One Martini backbone bead per residue (centre of mass of N, CA, C, O) as a GRO file, in nm:
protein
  265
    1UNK     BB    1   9.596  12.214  11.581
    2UNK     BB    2   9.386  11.980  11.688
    3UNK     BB    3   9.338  11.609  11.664
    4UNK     BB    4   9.075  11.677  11.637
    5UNK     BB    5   9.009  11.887  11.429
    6UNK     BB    6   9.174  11.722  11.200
    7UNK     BB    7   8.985  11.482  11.216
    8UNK     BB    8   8.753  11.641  11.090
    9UNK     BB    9   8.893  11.700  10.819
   10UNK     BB   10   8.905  11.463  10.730
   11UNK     BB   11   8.638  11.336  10.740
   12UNK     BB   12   8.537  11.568  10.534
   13UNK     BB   13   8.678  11.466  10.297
   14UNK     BB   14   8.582  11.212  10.288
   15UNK     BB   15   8.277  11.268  10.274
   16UNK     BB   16   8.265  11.584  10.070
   17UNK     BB   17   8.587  11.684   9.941
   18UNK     BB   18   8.597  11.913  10.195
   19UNK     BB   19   8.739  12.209  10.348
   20UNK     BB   20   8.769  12.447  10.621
   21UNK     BB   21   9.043  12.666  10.718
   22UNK     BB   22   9.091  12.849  10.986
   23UNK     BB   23   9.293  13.102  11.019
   24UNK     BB   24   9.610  13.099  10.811
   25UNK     BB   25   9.547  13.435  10.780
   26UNK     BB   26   9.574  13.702  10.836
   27UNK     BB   27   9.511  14.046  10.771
   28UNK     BB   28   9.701  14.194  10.711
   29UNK     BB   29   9.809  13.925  10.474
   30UNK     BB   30   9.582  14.024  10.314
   31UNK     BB   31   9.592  14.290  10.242
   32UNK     BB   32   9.890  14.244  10.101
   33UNK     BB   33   9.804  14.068   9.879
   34UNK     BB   34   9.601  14.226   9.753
   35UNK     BB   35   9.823  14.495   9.698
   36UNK     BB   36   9.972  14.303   9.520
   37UNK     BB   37   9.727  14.209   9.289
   38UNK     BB   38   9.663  14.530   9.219
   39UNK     BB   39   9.979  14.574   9.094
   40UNK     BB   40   9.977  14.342   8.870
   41UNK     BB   41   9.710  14.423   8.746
   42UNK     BB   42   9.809  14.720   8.666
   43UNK     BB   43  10.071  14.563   8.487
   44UNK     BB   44   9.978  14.320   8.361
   45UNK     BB   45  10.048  14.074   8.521
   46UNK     BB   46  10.060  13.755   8.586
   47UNK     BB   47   9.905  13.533   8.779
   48UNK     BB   48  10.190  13.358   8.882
   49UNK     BB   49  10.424  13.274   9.046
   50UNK     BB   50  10.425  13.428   9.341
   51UNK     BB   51  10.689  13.362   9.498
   52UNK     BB   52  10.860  13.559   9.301
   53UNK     BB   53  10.699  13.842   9.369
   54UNK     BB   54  10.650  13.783   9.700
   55UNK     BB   55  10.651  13.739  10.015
   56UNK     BB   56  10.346  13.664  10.086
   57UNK     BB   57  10.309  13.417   9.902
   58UNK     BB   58  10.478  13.182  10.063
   59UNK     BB   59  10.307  13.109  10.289
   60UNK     BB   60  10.143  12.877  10.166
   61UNK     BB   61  10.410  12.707  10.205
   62UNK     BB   62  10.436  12.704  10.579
   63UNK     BB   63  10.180  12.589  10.696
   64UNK     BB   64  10.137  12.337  10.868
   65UNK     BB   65   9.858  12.246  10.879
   66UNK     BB   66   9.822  12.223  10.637
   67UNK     BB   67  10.022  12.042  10.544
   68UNK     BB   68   9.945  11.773  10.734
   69UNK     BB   69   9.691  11.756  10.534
   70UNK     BB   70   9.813  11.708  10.262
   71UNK     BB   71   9.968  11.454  10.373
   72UNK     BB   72   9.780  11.268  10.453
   73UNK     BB   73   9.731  11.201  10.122
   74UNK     BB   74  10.007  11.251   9.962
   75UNK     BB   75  10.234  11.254  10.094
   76UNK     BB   76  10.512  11.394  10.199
   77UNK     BB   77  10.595  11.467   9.891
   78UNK     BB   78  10.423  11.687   9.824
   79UNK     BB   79  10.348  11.924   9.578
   80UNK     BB   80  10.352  12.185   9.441
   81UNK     BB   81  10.207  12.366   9.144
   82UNK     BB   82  10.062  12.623   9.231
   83UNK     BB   83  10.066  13.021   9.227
   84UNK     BB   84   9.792  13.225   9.196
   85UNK     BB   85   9.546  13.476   9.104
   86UNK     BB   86   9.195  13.601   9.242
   87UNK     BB   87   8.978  13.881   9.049
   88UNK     BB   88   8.707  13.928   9.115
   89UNK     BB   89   8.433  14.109   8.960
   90UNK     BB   90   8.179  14.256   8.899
   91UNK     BB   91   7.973  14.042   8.704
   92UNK     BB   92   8.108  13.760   8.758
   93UNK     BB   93   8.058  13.420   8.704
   94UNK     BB   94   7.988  13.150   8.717
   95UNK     BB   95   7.853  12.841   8.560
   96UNK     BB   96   7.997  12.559   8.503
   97UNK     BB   97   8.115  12.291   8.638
   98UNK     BB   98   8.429  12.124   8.769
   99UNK     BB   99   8.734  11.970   8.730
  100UNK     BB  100   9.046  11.869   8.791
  101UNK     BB  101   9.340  11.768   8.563
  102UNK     BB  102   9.305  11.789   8.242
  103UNK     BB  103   9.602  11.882   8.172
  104UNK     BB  104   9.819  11.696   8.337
  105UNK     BB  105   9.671  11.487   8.512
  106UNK     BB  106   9.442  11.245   8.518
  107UNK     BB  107   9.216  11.393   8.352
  108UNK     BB  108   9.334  11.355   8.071
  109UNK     BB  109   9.225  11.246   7.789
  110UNK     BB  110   9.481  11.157   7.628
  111UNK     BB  111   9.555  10.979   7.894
  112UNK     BB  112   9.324  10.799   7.785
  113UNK     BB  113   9.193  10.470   7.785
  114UNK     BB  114   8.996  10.253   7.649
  115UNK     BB  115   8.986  10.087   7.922
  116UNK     BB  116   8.859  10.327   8.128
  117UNK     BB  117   8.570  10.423   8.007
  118UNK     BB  118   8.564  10.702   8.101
  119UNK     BB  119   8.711  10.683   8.402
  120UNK     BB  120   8.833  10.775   8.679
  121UNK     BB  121   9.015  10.806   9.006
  122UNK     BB  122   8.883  10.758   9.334
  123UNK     BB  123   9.024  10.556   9.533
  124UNK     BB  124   9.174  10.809   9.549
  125UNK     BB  125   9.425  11.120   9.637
  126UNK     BB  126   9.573  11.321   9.407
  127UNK     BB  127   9.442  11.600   9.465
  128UNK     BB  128   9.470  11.945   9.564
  129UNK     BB  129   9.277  12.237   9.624
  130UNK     BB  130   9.392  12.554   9.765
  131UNK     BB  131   9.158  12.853   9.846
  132UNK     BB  132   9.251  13.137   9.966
  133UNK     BB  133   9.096  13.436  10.173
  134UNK     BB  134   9.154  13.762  10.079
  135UNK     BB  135   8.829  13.726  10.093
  136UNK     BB  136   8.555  13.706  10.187
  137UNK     BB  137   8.294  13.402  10.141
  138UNK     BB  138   8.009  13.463   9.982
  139UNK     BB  139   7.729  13.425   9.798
  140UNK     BB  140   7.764  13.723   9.674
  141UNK     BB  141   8.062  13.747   9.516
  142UNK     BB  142   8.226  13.436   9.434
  143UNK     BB  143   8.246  13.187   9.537
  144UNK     BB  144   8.277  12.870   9.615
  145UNK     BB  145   8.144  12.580   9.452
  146UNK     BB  146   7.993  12.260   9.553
  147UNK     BB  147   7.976  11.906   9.535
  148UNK     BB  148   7.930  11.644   9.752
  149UNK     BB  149   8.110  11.385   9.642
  150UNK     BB  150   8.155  11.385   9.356
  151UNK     BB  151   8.480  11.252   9.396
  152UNK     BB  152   8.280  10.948   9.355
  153UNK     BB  153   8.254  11.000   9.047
  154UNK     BB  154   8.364  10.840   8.759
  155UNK     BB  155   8.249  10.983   8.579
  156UNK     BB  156   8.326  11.273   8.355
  157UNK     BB  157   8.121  11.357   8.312
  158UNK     BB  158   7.883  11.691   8.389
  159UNK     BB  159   7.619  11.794   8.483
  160UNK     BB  160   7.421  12.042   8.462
  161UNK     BB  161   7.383  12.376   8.610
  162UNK     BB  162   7.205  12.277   8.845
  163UNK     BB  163   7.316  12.064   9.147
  164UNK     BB  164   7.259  11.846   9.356
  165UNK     BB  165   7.388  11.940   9.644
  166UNK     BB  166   7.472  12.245   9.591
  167UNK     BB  167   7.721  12.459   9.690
  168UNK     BB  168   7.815  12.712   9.893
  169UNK     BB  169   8.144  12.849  10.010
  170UNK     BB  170   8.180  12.996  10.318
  171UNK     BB  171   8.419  13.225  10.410
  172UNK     BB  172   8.680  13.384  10.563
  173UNK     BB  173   8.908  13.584  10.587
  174UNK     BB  174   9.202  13.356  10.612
  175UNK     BB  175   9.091  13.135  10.498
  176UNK     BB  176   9.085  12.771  10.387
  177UNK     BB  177   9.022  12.583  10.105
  178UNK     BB  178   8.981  12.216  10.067
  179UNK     BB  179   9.027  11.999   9.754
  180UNK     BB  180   8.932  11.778   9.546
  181UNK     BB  181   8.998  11.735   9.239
  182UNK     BB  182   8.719  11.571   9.174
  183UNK     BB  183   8.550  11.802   9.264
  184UNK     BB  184   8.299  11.953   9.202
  185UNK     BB  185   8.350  12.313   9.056
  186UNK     BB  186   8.293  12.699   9.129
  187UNK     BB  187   8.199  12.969   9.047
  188UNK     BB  188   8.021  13.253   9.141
  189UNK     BB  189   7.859  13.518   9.159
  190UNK     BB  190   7.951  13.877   9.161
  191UNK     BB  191   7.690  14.096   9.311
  192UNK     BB  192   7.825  14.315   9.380
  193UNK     BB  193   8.112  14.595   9.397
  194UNK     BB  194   8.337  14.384   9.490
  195UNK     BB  195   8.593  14.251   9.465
  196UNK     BB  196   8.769  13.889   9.462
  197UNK     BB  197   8.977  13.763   9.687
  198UNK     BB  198   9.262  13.520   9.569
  199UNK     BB  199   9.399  13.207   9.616
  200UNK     BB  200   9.593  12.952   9.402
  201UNK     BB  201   9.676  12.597   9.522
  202UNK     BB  202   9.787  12.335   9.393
  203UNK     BB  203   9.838  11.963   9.437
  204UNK     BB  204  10.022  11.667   9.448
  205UNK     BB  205  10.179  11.416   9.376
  206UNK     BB  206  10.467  11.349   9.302
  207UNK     BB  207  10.416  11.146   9.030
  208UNK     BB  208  10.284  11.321   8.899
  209UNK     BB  209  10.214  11.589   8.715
  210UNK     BB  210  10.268  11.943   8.687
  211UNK     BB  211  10.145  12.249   8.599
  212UNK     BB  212  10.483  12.315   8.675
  213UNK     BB  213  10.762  12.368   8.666
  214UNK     BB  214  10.898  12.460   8.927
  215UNK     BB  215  11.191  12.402   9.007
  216UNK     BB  216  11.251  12.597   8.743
  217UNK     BB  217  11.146  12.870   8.848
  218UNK     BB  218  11.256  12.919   9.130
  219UNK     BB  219  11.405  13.108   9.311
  220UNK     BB  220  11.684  13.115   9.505
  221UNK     BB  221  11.596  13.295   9.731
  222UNK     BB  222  11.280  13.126   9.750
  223UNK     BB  223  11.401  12.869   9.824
  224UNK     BB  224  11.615  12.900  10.056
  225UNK     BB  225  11.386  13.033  10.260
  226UNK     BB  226  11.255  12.721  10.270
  227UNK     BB  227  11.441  12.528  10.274
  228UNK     BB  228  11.398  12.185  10.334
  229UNK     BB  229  11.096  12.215  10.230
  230UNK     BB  230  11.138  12.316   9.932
  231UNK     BB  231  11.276  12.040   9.790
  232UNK     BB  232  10.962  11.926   9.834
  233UNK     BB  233  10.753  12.152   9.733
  234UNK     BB  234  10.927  12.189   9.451
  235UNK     BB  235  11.009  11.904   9.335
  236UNK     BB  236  11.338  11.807   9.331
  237UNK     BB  237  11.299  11.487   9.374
  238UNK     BB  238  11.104  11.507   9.117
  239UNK     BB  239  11.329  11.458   8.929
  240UNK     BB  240  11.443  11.317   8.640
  241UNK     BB  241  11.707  11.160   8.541
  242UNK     BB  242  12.007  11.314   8.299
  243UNK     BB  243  12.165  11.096   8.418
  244UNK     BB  244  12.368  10.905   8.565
  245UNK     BB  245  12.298  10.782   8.896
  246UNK     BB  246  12.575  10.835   9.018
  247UNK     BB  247  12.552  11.165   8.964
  248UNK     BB  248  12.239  11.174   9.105
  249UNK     BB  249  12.095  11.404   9.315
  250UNK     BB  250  11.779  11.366   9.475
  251UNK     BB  251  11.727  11.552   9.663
  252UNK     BB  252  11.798  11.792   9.447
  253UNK     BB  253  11.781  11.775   9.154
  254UNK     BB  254  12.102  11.732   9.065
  255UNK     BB  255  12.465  11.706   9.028
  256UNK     BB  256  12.668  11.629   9.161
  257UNK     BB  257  12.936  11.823   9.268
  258UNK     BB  258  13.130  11.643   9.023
  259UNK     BB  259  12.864  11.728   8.858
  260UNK     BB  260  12.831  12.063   8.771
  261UNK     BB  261  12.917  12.090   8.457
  262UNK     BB  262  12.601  11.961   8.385
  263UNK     BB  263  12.429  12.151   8.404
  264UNK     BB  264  12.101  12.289   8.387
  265UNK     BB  265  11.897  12.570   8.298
   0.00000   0.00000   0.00000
């Protein structure tokens, strides 16, 4: 990604809460992904936590140019919160539109004061959900729909969709769709005839609750490989000392050394 690239997408996130990042994943990448969503779903597997499934699922956090626009936003130390698998199926999708982070998240209801008024955070960005395209994403499959701009409106309530300036975002297969986790979004219907495949991956800001802890999920096999960016990436560092500081490995996320047989399973 060239400076000036970066500079548009950054600029259309400020402006419409959304941008799509082409070509992050090869097509080989994608069949591969496909065939791994086709042979879980055939198992009944829950399609979560999928870096734990195969090695293709890795690949959303190891792309630099991604990760670059996400830390710009959310911090150097920005963690994944989850990796999905999404299959449209035809004559699915469609309905209204939400935001993010209601359970875990800014917007969890119960976790609003009355001093809020039912108000947002808008004035920052606390998360983004980022949604590669292991199929193309077209009008008529199951796209993701969005309303620009959305993600600068306080209020919690969403009126009824169809809403103005709502629009369908149009991707090829292996494009990256990144957006405010306040902007208003859903998908659209599948009126095809074949599935629509897609990887869906939240991130937080270190500091957030994510919706799940990765970093007691993720397997050491799959940790090891990620190296040191996996330590971030898994929010190791985001967890909070169940020890005296003293004892505590703050960037490991778990007891110094001469303290590991304090270590929780």
């Amino acid at each position: 990604m060239t400076r000036d690239e970066f500079d548009e997408h950054v600029l259309r996130i400020q402006l419409d809460g959304y941008t799509v990042l082409p070509g992050l994943l090869t097509s080989d990448e994608c069949e591969q992904a496909q065939k791994e969503l086709d042979g879980l779903s055939e198992k009944n597997v829950w399609l979560g936590n999928l870096f734990n499934k195969a090695r293709v699922f890795e690949r959303v956090y190891q792309i630099s140019s991604l990760l670059e626009v996400i830390r710009y936003f959310l911090g150097q130390d920005a963690v994944l919160s989850g990796v999905y698998g999404s299959i449209l199926h035809s004559g699915t999708g469609g309905g209204g539109l939400h935001s993010d982070g209601s359970i875990t998240g800014p917007n969890r209801l119960d976790s609003l004061a009355p001093a809020d008024k039912n108000l947002r955070i808008t004035s920052h960005v606390l998360g983004f959900n980022v949604i590669f395209c292991i199929s193309d994403f077209t009008k008529n499959n199951g796209a993701t729909r969005v309303v620009p701009g959305s993600y600068k409106y306080q209020a919690l309530s969403i009126p009824p969709s169809p809403i103005y300036g709502e629009r369908i975002v149009e991707a090829e297969r292996g494009s990256t769709l990144i957006f405010n986790i306040n902007t208003w979004h859903g998908a659209s219907e599948n009126s095809t005839n074949e599935a629509r495949y897609a990887l869906l991956t939240p991130w937080r800001r270190q500091w957030l609750r994510s919706e799940s802890e990765l970093s007691r999920i993720v397997e050491p096999k799959v940790l090891d490989r990620a190296g040191e960016e996996g330590k971030r990436v898994f929010g190791l560092s985001a967890l909070s000392p169940y020890l005296d500081l003293s004892q505590w490995d703050r960037e490991n996320g778990c007891p110094k050394s001469e303290w590991s047989h304090l270590q929780r399973g």
